[in-house]
Amino acid sequence: MSATSRIDSATPERSAPAGVPQLDVDPFSTEFFEDPHRIHDVLREAGPVVWLEKWSVYGVARHAEVHAVLNDPLTFCSSRGVGLSDFAKEKPWRPQSIILEADPPAHTRTRAVLAQVLSPTAMKQVREHFTALAAAKVDELLVRGSFDAVADLAEAYPLSVFPDAMGLKQEGRENLLPYASLVFNAFGPPNQLRQEAIERSAPHQAYVAAQCQRENLAPGGFGACIHARADAGDITAEEAPLLVRSLLSAGLDTTVNGIGAAMYCLARFPDQLARLRSDPTLARNAFEEAIRFESPVQTFFRTTTREVELAGHRIGEGEKVLMFLGAANRDPRRWENPDRYDVARRTSGHVGFGSGIHMCVGQLLARLEGEVMLAAIARKVASIEISGPVKRRYNNTLRGLESLPITISPA
Amino acid sequence: MPSITFVHPDGRAQRIDARVGESAMQAATRHDVGGILAECGGNAMCATCHVYVDEGWLARLPAMGDDEDALLDGAAAERRANSRLSCQIKLAADLDGLVLNLPDRQL
């Protein structure tokens, strides 16, 4: 059975609303994962709003409409789920997130807590340590010469900094990536990827639930900081573990795929590696541009809370709208030479971290990890060559690689 | 159309035409003013569009929100009494002539 096959038929087939271009495209299929760019182009050019027949949802793939939907959270809400599943009709597969899957005013309070825990001030405190570990990782990999840039770098580096920064115990950390993969697969439709991820999820869910409890989080870590906000009365003691869960869900696999995207870019575009090497201060922007270029988080849904007009199309209440972040990030209406990876590009305005009130609350942490890793590479590595077959990893929401064998040489 | 001036740390003044309704940050990125990074794209989440508002203008700007206030504490360059995030300065016609001084760094 392929990853694309329909497991159930809970969603009745509906025909396209009048005037909205209807497309027979499944953005959660192997075909799409292998080459999203061609189909993104089809989606963008079909119109500002499209109808995806396969899952009976609206889609937006141009930058302007994606940005507009992201920035109207009262009309395009998150509390009915940011995946295909509509929480008004279906029970969520896990207790609903109190930040990602919440609307103002409830969202405002929980968001403020995580924004403070992951603030610029908090990043200053971990920066030195993160920088040292990135340099050590690159030194270690230079000794090896040839390795898998996914397992040995894109996964290994975040795993060496993030769980400690959270304050997690050593035991059980192998559950973190499978749990995150599950969370991001679960935003997708009821296909094989989602179903199998949920079927295998019990041990990962049990691990994460336990790690969210206060007694399992080391003092000084992000987790303990969240619980401390319950003491201050900003959140309740019951809410604190759920906010820790949000960081464990979205704080690791995303940076893994972000750093993986940057490595894949630098391996494919040696002129850009050369430019980065000539000016290592471009490291942070080179990472940001990789987020635009590859969009590790490809899609999120919203649900309409009322009838609304979007780019001249009337959308009824209770409709799911799928936002193609990756397509918006390469929309030629917004970007010059969108298909070019340019480490010096002015990247401000890309939607790889989203936009508006739900924009990635961990974006500063992601940028810090990406920057210090690329800065270490810029200073220490002369060349990166792909030295084996590149394999893609399939996930309903995350775009990244399963394997990227490379050989690097010292500067 | 309000015109605003960004003063770089070396004293160089860069005057640009802004649109009513956009933020000072948006005007700066549209005109490629170096020194305004705006990593988060105007969502008051990154503190990389920090400016020092020129004397006389501070009281005429829109009030500072809690998010902006908290972020400014973490800005890379020193926070001063006239520090603001330029993404939170929405431009109106009466801000014609606004002068914003750029800090020596945003990261």
Short mmCIF file of C-alpha atoms in Angstrom, two decimals:
data_model
loop_
_atom_site.label_atom_id
_atom_site.label_comp_id
_atom_site.label_asym_id
_atom_site.label_seq_id
_atom_site.Cartn_x
_atom_site.Cartn_y
_atom_site.Cartn_z
CA MET A 1 0.00 0.00 0.00
CA SER A 2 1.38 3.36 -0.87
CA ALA A 3 1.50 6.33 1.47
CA THR A 4 -1.15 7.96 -0.64
CA SER A 5 -3.92 5.45 -0.26
CA ARG A 6 -7.09 6.50 1.45
CA ILE A 7 -7.66 4.60 4.70
CA ASP A 8 -11.19 5.68 5.43
CA SER A 9 -13.87 7.70 3.77
CA ALA A 10 -14.90 9.96 6.63
CA THR A 11 -14.80 13.00 4.37
CA PRO A 12 -17.60 12.83 1.82
CA GLU A 13 -16.65 13.88 -1.69
CA ARG A 14 -17.77 17.41 -2.47
CA SER A 15 -17.57 19.24 -5.74
CA ALA A 16 -15.64 22.47 -6.19
CA PRO A 17 -17.44 25.66 -5.18
CA ALA A 18 -18.41 27.73 -8.22
CA GLY A 19 -15.56 29.65 -9.77
CA VAL A 20 -12.81 28.06 -7.70
CA PRO A 21 -10.30 26.09 -9.76
CA GLN A 22 -10.49 22.42 -8.84
CA LEU A 23 -7.27 20.43 -8.75
CA ASP A 24 -6.63 16.74 -8.54
CA VAL A 25 -3.50 17.11 -6.42
CA ASP A 26 -2.67 15.26 -3.22
CA PRO A 27 -0.14 17.29 -1.22
CA PHE A 28 0.22 14.35 1.17
CA SER A 29 1.40 11.83 -1.43
CA THR A 30 4.79 10.34 -2.18
CA GLU A 31 4.67 11.93 -5.62
CA PHE A 32 4.24 15.34 -4.04
CA PHE A 33 6.94 14.80 -1.41
CA GLU A 34 9.43 13.82 -4.10
CA ASP A 35 8.90 16.97 -6.16
CA PRO A 36 6.65 19.59 -4.57
CA HIS A 37 7.97 22.52 -6.61
CA ARG A 38 6.38 21.56 -9.91
CA ILE A 39 3.01 21.03 -8.25
CA HIS A 40 3.39 24.20 -6.16
CA ASP A 41 3.70 26.06 -9.42
CA VAL A 42 0.50 24.47 -10.71
CA LEU A 43 -1.30 25.42 -7.48
CA ARG A 44 -0.06 29.03 -7.57
CA GLU A 45 -0.90 29.54 -11.22
CA ALA A 46 -4.37 27.96 -11.00
CA GLY A 47 -5.57 30.91 -8.93
CA PRO A 48 -5.29 32.70 -5.59
CA VAL A 49 -7.68 30.15 -4.05
CA VAL A 50 -8.03 26.55 -5.24
CA TRP A 51 -10.16 23.56 -4.33
CA LEU A 52 -8.40 20.29 -3.59
CA GLU A 53 -10.81 17.62 -4.66
CA LYS A 54 -8.99 14.76 -2.96
CA TRP A 55 -9.56 16.08 0.56
CA SER A 56 -12.41 18.57 -0.06
CA VAL A 57 -10.48 21.57 1.22
CA TYR A 58 -9.57 25.00 -0.04
CA GLY A 59 -5.91 25.74 -0.70
CA VAL A 60 -3.81 28.90 -0.95
CA ALA A 61 -0.32 28.79 -2.45
CA ARG A 62 0.52 32.41 -3.29
CA HIS A 63 2.43 34.51 -0.79
CA ALA A 64 -0.22 37.23 -0.52
CA GLU A 65 -3.07 34.85 0.34
CA VAL A 66 -0.99 32.67 2.66
CA HIS A 67 0.13 35.80 4.50
CA ALA A 68 -3.45 37.11 4.63
CA VAL A 69 -4.84 33.87 6.08
CA LEU A 70 -2.05 33.65 8.65
CA ASN A 71 -2.72 37.21 9.76
CA ASP A 72 -6.50 36.92 10.23
CA PRO A 73 -6.63 34.39 13.08
CA LEU A 74 -10.17 35.29 14.15
CA THR A 75 -11.59 34.37 10.74
CA PHE A 76 -9.13 31.57 9.97
CA CYS A 77 -8.96 29.93 13.37
CA SER A 78 -6.61 27.36 14.87
CA SER A 79 -8.82 26.06 17.67
CA ARG A 80 -10.54 23.61 15.31
CA GLY A 81 -7.13 22.07 14.58
CA VAL A 82 -4.32 23.06 12.23
CA GLY A 83 -4.44 19.72 10.46
CA LEU A 84 -7.15 18.30 8.22
CA SER A 85 -9.14 17.00 11.17
CA ASP A 86 -11.84 19.46 12.29
CA PHE A 87 -12.00 19.38 16.10
CA ALA A 88 -15.57 20.63 15.92
CA LYS A 89 -16.46 17.30 14.28
CA GLU A 90 -13.75 14.87 15.37
CA LYS A 91 -12.00 14.22 18.68
CA PRO A 92 -8.32 15.27 18.46
CA TRP A 93 -5.89 12.34 18.46
CA ARG A 94 -4.22 13.78 21.58
CA PRO A 95 -5.38 16.44 24.09
CA GLN A 96 -5.57 19.67 22.12
CA SER A 97 -2.57 22.03 22.28
CA ILE A 98 -3.30 25.12 24.37
CA ILE A 99 -1.12 27.31 22.15
CA LEU A 100 -0.92 25.92 18.60
CA GLU A 101 -4.55 24.84 18.54
CA ALA A 102 -5.98 27.84 20.41
CA ASP A 103 -7.37 31.25 19.46
CA PRO A 104 -7.25 34.60 21.25
CA PRO A 105 -7.87 35.43 24.00
CA ALA A 106 -6.87 31.99 25.40
CA HIS A 107 -3.89 31.83 23.06
CA THR A 108 -2.58 35.23 24.08
CA ARG A 109 -1.84 34.14 27.63
CA THR A 110 -0.09 30.86 26.83
CA ARG A 111 1.80 32.40 23.96
CA ALA A 112 3.20 35.11 26.23
CA VAL A 113 4.67 32.43 28.50
CA LEU A 114 6.53 30.57 25.75
CA ALA A 115 7.61 33.83 24.11
CA GLN A 116 9.26 34.83 27.36
CA VAL A 117 10.87 31.43 27.96
CA LEU A 118 12.36 31.58 24.43
CA SER A 119 13.04 35.34 24.35
CA PRO A 120 16.13 37.09 22.94
CA THR A 121 17.35 37.40 26.53
CA ALA A 122 17.02 33.65 27.07
CA MET A 123 18.92 32.99 23.83
CA LYS A 124 21.82 35.13 25.01
CA GLN A 125 22.18 32.81 27.98
CA VAL A 126 22.56 29.63 25.90
CA ARG A 127 24.39 31.12 22.94
CA GLU A 128 27.94 30.49 24.09
CA HIS A 129 27.27 26.86 24.95
CA PHE A 130 25.44 26.22 21.65
CA THR A 131 28.33 27.82 19.74
CA ALA A 132 30.96 25.68 21.44
CA LEU A 133 29.05 22.45 20.77
CA ALA A 134 28.54 23.34 17.09
CA ALA A 135 32.28 23.93 16.66
CA ALA A 136 33.07 20.67 18.44
CA LYS A 137 30.62 18.78 16.23
CA VAL A 138 32.19 20.13 13.05
CA ASP A 139 35.69 19.29 14.33
CA GLU A 140 34.57 15.74 15.06
CA LEU A 141 33.00 15.36 11.60
CA LEU A 142 36.10 16.75 9.87
CA VAL A 143 38.08 13.90 11.41
CA ARG A 144 35.60 11.41 9.97
CA GLY A 145 35.52 13.13 6.58
CA SER A 146 32.58 11.15 5.20
CA PHE A 147 29.31 10.81 7.09
CA ASP A 148 25.54 11.17 6.85
CA ALA A 149 24.66 14.86 7.15
CA VAL A 150 21.19 13.93 8.40
CA ALA A 151 21.92 11.47 11.22
CA ASP A 152 25.40 12.67 12.14
CA LEU A 153 24.89 16.41 11.87
CA ALA A 154 21.32 17.65 11.33
CA GLU A 155 19.99 15.27 14.00
CA ALA A 156 23.09 14.91 16.16
CA TYR A 157 23.67 18.60 16.76
CA PRO A 158 20.14 19.57 17.90
CA LEU A 159 20.08 16.37 19.98
CA SER A 160 23.28 17.54 21.67
CA VAL A 161 21.84 20.91 22.69
CA PHE A 162 18.03 20.91 22.79
CA PRO A 163 17.18 18.12 25.27
CA ASP A 164 19.72 19.52 27.76
CA ALA A 165 18.41 23.06 27.27
CA MET A 166 14.91 21.73 28.00
CA GLY A 167 16.20 20.01 31.13
CA LEU A 168 15.29 16.47 30.05
CA LYS A 169 16.64 13.31 31.64
CA GLN A 170 19.14 11.24 29.67
CA GLU A 171 16.92 8.15 29.52
CA GLY A 172 14.31 7.88 26.83
CA ARG A 173 15.49 10.67 24.54
CA GLU A 174 15.28 8.29 21.60
CA ASN A 175 11.52 8.90 21.77
CA LEU A 176 11.82 12.58 20.90
CA LEU A 177 12.21 12.37 17.12
CA PRO A 178 9.58 9.63 16.64
CA TYR A 179 7.15 11.68 18.75
CA ALA A 180 7.74 14.81 16.70
CA SER A 181 7.42 12.86 13.46
CA LEU A 182 4.09 11.54 14.73
CA VAL A 183 2.83 15.02 15.63
CA PHE A 184 3.63 16.38 12.18
CA ASN A 185 2.24 13.33 10.37
CA ALA A 186 -0.96 13.69 12.36
CA PHE A 187 -1.70 17.12 10.83
CA GLY A 188 -2.17 15.31 7.54
CA PRO A 189 -5.17 13.40 6.22
CA PRO A 190 -6.03 9.86 7.33
CA ASN A 191 -3.48 8.27 5.02
CA GLN A 192 -1.08 5.46 5.77
CA LEU A 193 1.59 7.81 7.15
CA ARG A 194 -0.79 9.23 9.72
CA GLN A 195 -2.47 5.97 10.62
CA GLU A 196 0.76 4.05 11.13
CA ALA A 197 2.32 6.89 13.13
CA ILE A 198 -0.66 6.94 15.49
CA GLU A 199 -0.74 3.14 15.77
CA ARG A 200 2.89 3.11 16.92
CA SER A 201 2.57 6.15 19.15
CA ALA A 202 1.78 4.76 22.61
CA PRO A 203 5.35 4.49 23.99
CA HIS A 204 6.37 7.87 22.57
CA GLN A 205 3.27 9.53 23.99
CA ALA A 206 3.89 7.96 27.39
CA TYR A 207 7.49 9.17 27.40
CA VAL A 208 6.55 12.74 26.46
CA ALA A 209 3.70 12.90 28.97
CA ALA A 210 6.11 11.90 31.74
CA GLN A 211 8.83 14.34 30.68
CA CYS A 212 6.35 17.22 30.79
CA GLN A 213 5.93 16.79 34.54
CA ARG A 214 7.78 19.18 36.77
CA GLU A 215 9.73 16.56 38.72
CA ASN A 216 11.32 15.28 35.50
CA LEU A 217 12.66 18.65 34.35
CA ALA A 218 16.04 19.91 35.56
CA PRO A 219 16.20 23.34 37.20
CA GLY A 220 17.18 26.19 34.89
CA GLY A 221 15.95 24.47 31.71
CA PHE A 222 13.18 25.77 29.45
CA GLY A 223 10.82 23.15 30.93
CA ALA A 224 11.42 24.30 34.50
CA CYS A 225 11.00 27.92 33.39
CA ILE A 226 7.53 27.09 32.06
CA HIS A 227 6.53 25.45 35.35
CA ALA A 228 7.87 28.48 37.23
CA ARG A 229 5.35 30.60 35.36
CA ALA A 230 2.61 28.52 36.98
CA ASP A 231 3.95 29.61 40.38
CA ALA A 232 3.73 33.21 39.20
CA GLY A 233 0.07 32.64 38.32
CA ASP A 234 0.47 33.28 34.58
CA ILE A 235 -0.73 29.76 33.77
CA THR A 236 -2.26 26.99 35.86
CA ALA A 237 -0.31 23.97 37.14
CA GLU A 238 -2.34 21.84 34.71
CA GLU A 239 -1.40 24.02 31.74
CA ALA A 240 2.35 23.96 32.36
CA PRO A 241 2.92 20.34 31.22
CA LEU A 242 0.94 21.01 28.04
CA LEU A 243 3.20 23.96 27.18
CA VAL A 244 6.28 21.80 27.82
CA ARG A 245 4.69 19.30 25.44
CA SER A 246 4.49 22.01 22.78
CA LEU A 247 8.24 22.57 22.95
CA LEU A 248 8.93 18.83 22.86
CA SER A 249 6.60 18.48 19.85
CA ALA A 250 7.93 21.35 17.77
CA GLY A 251 11.38 22.17 19.11
CA LEU A 252 13.52 19.38 17.70
CA ASP A 253 12.40 17.82 14.42
CA THR A 254 11.90 21.30 12.99
CA THR A 255 15.48 22.37 13.68
CA VAL A 256 16.72 18.98 12.46
CA ASN A 257 14.99 19.60 9.14
CA GLY A 258 16.08 23.24 9.07
CA ILE A 259 19.74 22.40 9.55
CA GLY A 260 19.34 19.47 7.16
CA ALA A 261 17.90 21.85 4.57
CA ALA A 262 20.85 24.21 4.99
CA MET A 263 23.36 21.37 4.59
CA TYR A 264 21.57 20.12 1.49
CA CYS A 265 21.67 23.65 0.03
CA LEU A 266 25.37 24.16 0.75
CA ALA A 267 26.17 20.72 -0.68
CA ARG A 268 24.30 21.46 -3.92
CA PHE A 269 25.39 25.07 -4.41
CA PRO A 270 29.18 25.32 -3.92
CA ASP A 271 29.22 28.98 -5.03
CA GLN A 272 27.02 29.80 -2.06
CA LEU A 273 29.26 27.83 0.29
CA ALA A 274 32.19 29.83 -1.11
CA ARG A 275 30.33 33.07 -0.47
CA LEU A 276 29.51 31.99 3.08
CA ARG A 277 33.15 31.03 3.68
CA SER A 278 34.33 34.43 2.47
CA ASP A 279 31.94 36.11 4.93
CA PRO A 280 30.96 33.91 7.89
CA THR A 281 28.70 36.69 9.21
CA LEU A 282 26.28 35.50 6.50
CA ALA A 283 25.74 32.27 8.47
CA ARG A 284 22.48 33.37 10.08
CA ASN A 285 21.06 34.58 6.78
CA ALA A 286 22.26 31.45 4.98
CA PHE A 287 20.20 29.42 7.45
CA GLU A 288 17.17 31.71 7.06
CA GLU A 289 17.40 31.43 3.28
CA ALA A 290 17.48 27.62 3.57
CA ILE A 291 14.24 27.85 5.54
CA ARG A 292 12.70 29.91 2.74
CA PHE A 293 14.13 27.70 0.02
CA GLU A 294 13.17 24.29 1.47
CA SER A 295 10.38 25.24 3.89
CA PRO A 296 10.87 22.39 6.38
CA VAL A 297 7.31 22.96 7.59
CA GLN A 298 5.36 22.72 4.34
CA THR A 299 1.74 23.19 5.30
CA PHE A 300 -0.77 24.06 7.97
CA PHE A 301 -4.55 24.25 7.90
CA ARG A 302 -6.93 26.82 9.32
CA THR A 303 -10.73 26.59 9.72
CA THR A 304 -13.08 29.44 8.84
CA THR A 305 -15.18 30.79 11.70
CA ARG A 306 -17.58 32.65 9.37
CA GLU A 307 -18.30 33.18 5.71
CA VAL A 308 -15.42 35.17 4.29
CA GLU A 309 -14.29 36.56 0.96
CA LEU A 310 -10.72 35.73 0.01
CA ALA A 311 -9.25 37.07 -3.23
CA GLY A 312 -12.75 37.38 -4.67
CA HIS A 313 -13.94 33.91 -3.64
CA ARG A 314 -16.61 33.37 -1.04
CA ILE A 315 -15.69 30.67 1.47
CA GLY A 316 -18.35 29.39 3.84
CA GLU A 317 -18.12 28.86 7.59
CA GLY A 318 -16.42 25.71 8.88
CA GLU A 319 -14.21 25.17 5.83
CA LYS A 320 -10.66 23.90 6.06
CA VAL A 321 -8.08 26.05 4.25
CA LEU A 322 -4.67 24.53 3.52
CA MET A 323 -1.77 27.00 3.40
CA PHE A 324 1.20 26.00 1.25
CA LEU A 325 4.05 27.75 3.06
CA GLY A 326 6.64 26.22 0.74
CA ALA A 327 4.83 27.50 -2.34
CA ALA A 328 4.46 31.00 -0.86
CA ASN A 329 8.18 31.03 -0.15
CA ARG A 330 8.89 30.54 -3.86
CA ASP A 331 6.09 32.68 -5.27
CA PRO A 332 7.58 34.73 -8.12
CA ARG A 333 5.03 37.46 -7.29
CA ARG A 334 6.95 38.01 -4.05
CA TRP A 335 10.51 36.78 -4.70
CA GLU A 336 13.07 37.55 -7.33
CA ASN A 337 14.64 34.34 -8.70
CA PRO A 338 12.67 32.31 -6.17
CA ASP A 339 14.29 29.01 -7.15
CA ARG A 340 17.77 30.29 -6.42
CA TYR A 341 19.40 29.67 -3.03
CA ASP A 342 21.14 32.96 -2.24
CA VAL A 343 22.88 33.29 1.14
CA ALA A 344 22.80 37.10 0.83
CA ARG A 345 19.10 37.39 -0.04
CA ARG A 346 16.90 39.71 2.04
CA THR A 347 14.72 36.96 3.47
CA SER A 348 12.47 39.02 5.73
CA GLY A 349 8.85 38.23 4.97
CA HIS A 350 9.19 34.53 4.19
CA VAL A 351 6.56 32.35 5.86
CA GLY A 352 8.74 29.34 6.67
CA PHE A 353 8.16 30.10 10.36
CA GLY A 354 4.60 31.22 9.65
CA SER A 355 3.45 34.77 10.32
CA GLY A 356 1.15 36.54 12.74
CA ILE A 357 0.17 35.43 16.23
CA HIS A 358 1.04 31.76 15.68
CA MET A 359 4.43 32.42 14.07
CA CYS A 360 6.93 29.88 15.39
CA VAL A 361 7.54 30.76 19.02
CA GLY A 362 10.88 28.94 18.89
CA GLN A 363 12.18 30.81 15.86
CA LEU A 364 15.01 32.43 17.83
CA LEU A 365 16.16 29.05 19.09
CA ALA A 366 16.04 27.63 15.56
CA ARG A 367 18.01 30.57 14.19
CA LEU A 368 20.56 30.28 16.95
CA GLU A 369 21.17 26.59 16.23
CA GLY A 370 21.30 27.17 12.48
CA GLU A 371 23.54 30.19 12.72
CA VAL A 372 26.19 28.72 15.00
CA MET A 373 26.32 25.48 13.00
CA LEU A 374 26.71 27.30 9.66
CA ALA A 375 29.24 29.71 11.18
CA ALA A 376 31.35 26.74 12.32
CA ILE A 377 31.13 25.24 8.83
CA ALA A 378 32.01 28.58 7.22
CA ARG A 379 35.19 28.82 9.29
CA LYS A 380 36.30 25.19 9.28
CA VAL A 381 35.06 23.49 6.10
CA ALA A 382 36.49 24.05 2.62
CA SER A 383 34.21 21.83 0.57
CA ILE A 384 31.08 19.69 0.84
CA GLU A 385 30.42 16.95 -1.68
CA ILE A 386 27.47 14.63 -1.93
CA SER A 387 29.03 11.17 -1.87
CA GLY A 388 26.10 8.75 -1.99
CA PRO A 389 22.40 8.42 -2.78
CA VAL A 390 20.22 11.17 -1.28
CA LYS A 391 17.04 9.76 0.25
CA ARG A 392 13.95 11.74 1.10
CA ARG A 393 11.98 11.22 4.32
CA TYR A 394 8.21 11.20 3.97
CA ASN A 395 6.09 13.13 6.44
CA ASN A 396 2.68 14.76 5.97
CA THR A 397 3.97 18.15 7.11
CA LEU A 398 7.75 18.14 7.39
CA ARG A 399 10.03 18.28 4.39
CA GLY A 400 13.48 16.83 4.87
CA LEU A 401 15.85 14.04 4.05
CA GLU A 402 16.27 10.53 5.42
CA SER A 403 19.89 10.40 4.35
CA LEU A 404 22.44 12.82 2.88
CA PRO A 405 25.86 11.17 2.56
CA ILE A 406 28.56 13.83 2.24
CA THR A 407 32.32 14.19 2.32
CA ILE A 408 33.84 17.36 3.72
CA SER A 409 37.39 18.70 3.65
CA PRO A 410 39.04 21.01 6.19
CA ALA A 411 39.66 24.68 5.45
CA MET B 1 3.72 60.28 1.49
CA PRO B 2 5.78 60.59 4.70
CA SER B 3 9.50 60.70 4.28
CA ILE B 4 11.64 59.19 7.03
CA THR B 5 15.36 59.31 7.66
CA PHE B 6 17.49 56.49 9.03
CA VAL B 7 20.80 57.59 10.51
CA HIS B 8 23.49 54.89 10.40
CA PRO B 9 25.97 54.46 13.29
CA ASP B 10 28.65 56.20 11.19
CA GLY B 11 26.42 59.28 10.90
CA ARG B 12 25.32 58.66 7.32
CA ALA B 13 21.70 59.73 6.83
CA GLN B 14 19.45 57.74 4.49
CA ARG B 15 16.17 59.39 3.59
CA ILE B 16 13.41 57.22 2.14
CA ASP B 17 9.83 57.66 1.01
CA ALA B 18 7.39 55.64 3.05
CA ARG B 19 3.73 54.80 2.56
CA VAL B 20 1.01 55.74 5.00
CA GLY B 21 -0.08 52.58 6.82
CA GLU B 22 3.12 50.62 6.50
CA SER B 23 5.58 50.29 9.37
CA ALA B 24 8.94 52.04 9.51
CA MET B 25 10.48 48.55 9.31
CA GLN B 26 8.53 47.71 6.13
CA ALA B 27 9.63 50.98 4.54
CA ALA B 28 13.24 50.25 5.51
CA THR B 29 13.26 46.72 4.09
CA ARG B 30 11.52 47.90 0.90
CA HIS B 31 14.32 50.43 0.40
CA ASP B 32 16.96 47.96 1.56
CA VAL B 33 18.17 50.02 4.50
CA GLY B 34 21.07 48.02 5.92
CA GLY B 35 20.92 47.83 9.68
CA ILE B 36 17.26 46.82 9.81
CA LEU B 37 17.18 43.01 9.73
CA ALA B 38 13.56 42.31 10.64
CA GLU B 39 14.09 38.57 10.87
CA CYS B 40 10.55 37.85 12.03
CA GLY B 41 8.99 39.94 9.29
CA GLY B 42 7.17 42.39 11.55
CA ASN B 43 5.56 40.17 14.13
CA ALA B 44 7.27 41.67 17.21
CA MET B 45 9.14 38.46 17.91
CA CYS B 46 12.82 39.00 17.19
CA ALA B 47 14.05 42.50 18.17
CA THR B 48 16.20 42.89 15.03
CA CYS B 49 14.58 46.10 13.78
CA HIS B 50 15.63 48.10 16.84
CA VAL B 51 15.95 51.90 16.43
CA TYR B 52 16.63 54.93 18.62
CA VAL B 53 13.95 57.52 17.96
CA ASP B 54 15.27 61.03 17.43
CA GLU B 55 14.55 63.67 20.01
CA GLY B 56 11.13 65.23 19.79
CA TRP B 57 9.50 62.33 17.93
CA LEU B 58 9.13 59.75 20.69
CA ALA B 59 5.91 61.13 22.18
CA ARG B 60 4.29 61.32 18.75
CA LEU B 61 4.66 57.61 18.04
CA PRO B 62 2.05 54.92 18.70
CA ALA B 63 2.27 53.58 22.26
CA MET B 64 4.54 50.65 23.04
CA GLY B 65 2.92 47.24 23.63
CA ASP B 66 3.99 44.69 26.26
CA ASP B 67 5.55 42.39 23.63
CA GLU B 68 7.70 45.16 22.26
CA ASP B 69 8.70 46.28 25.74
CA ALA B 70 9.82 42.76 26.70
CA LEU B 71 11.68 42.21 23.43
CA LEU B 72 13.62 45.45 23.72
CA ASP B 73 15.17 44.12 26.94
CA GLY B 74 16.79 41.41 24.82
CA ALA B 75 17.88 43.59 21.90
CA ALA B 76 21.51 43.13 20.88
CA ALA B 77 22.45 46.81 21.26
CA GLU B 78 21.94 48.74 24.47
CA ARG B 79 18.34 49.62 25.30
CA ARG B 80 17.81 53.34 25.84
CA ALA B 81 14.83 55.48 26.82
CA ASN B 82 14.19 56.19 23.12
CA SER B 83 14.46 52.55 21.95
CA ARG B 84 11.64 51.18 19.80
CA LEU B 85 11.09 48.32 17.38
CA SER B 86 10.54 49.89 13.97
CA CYS B 87 8.02 47.19 13.01
CA GLN B 88 5.71 48.65 15.65
CA ILE B 89 5.93 52.22 14.32
CA LYS B 90 3.01 52.50 11.92
CA LEU B 91 3.48 55.49 9.65
CA ALA B 92 0.89 58.22 9.38
CA ALA B 93 1.07 61.42 7.36
CA ASP B 94 1.94 63.44 10.47
CA LEU B 95 5.14 61.41 10.90
CA ASP B 96 6.63 63.05 7.81
CA GLY B 97 10.21 63.94 8.68
CA LEU B 98 10.64 61.21 11.33
CA VAL B 99 14.29 60.50 12.16
CA LEU B 100 15.33 57.05 13.41
CA ASN B 101 18.88 56.28 14.53
CA LEU B 102 20.23 52.78 13.89
CA PRO B 103 22.07 50.88 16.62
CA ASP B 104 25.53 49.47 15.94
CA ARG B 105 24.14 45.93 15.75
CA GLN B 106 20.90 43.95 15.67
CA LEU B 107 22.35 40.54 16.65
#
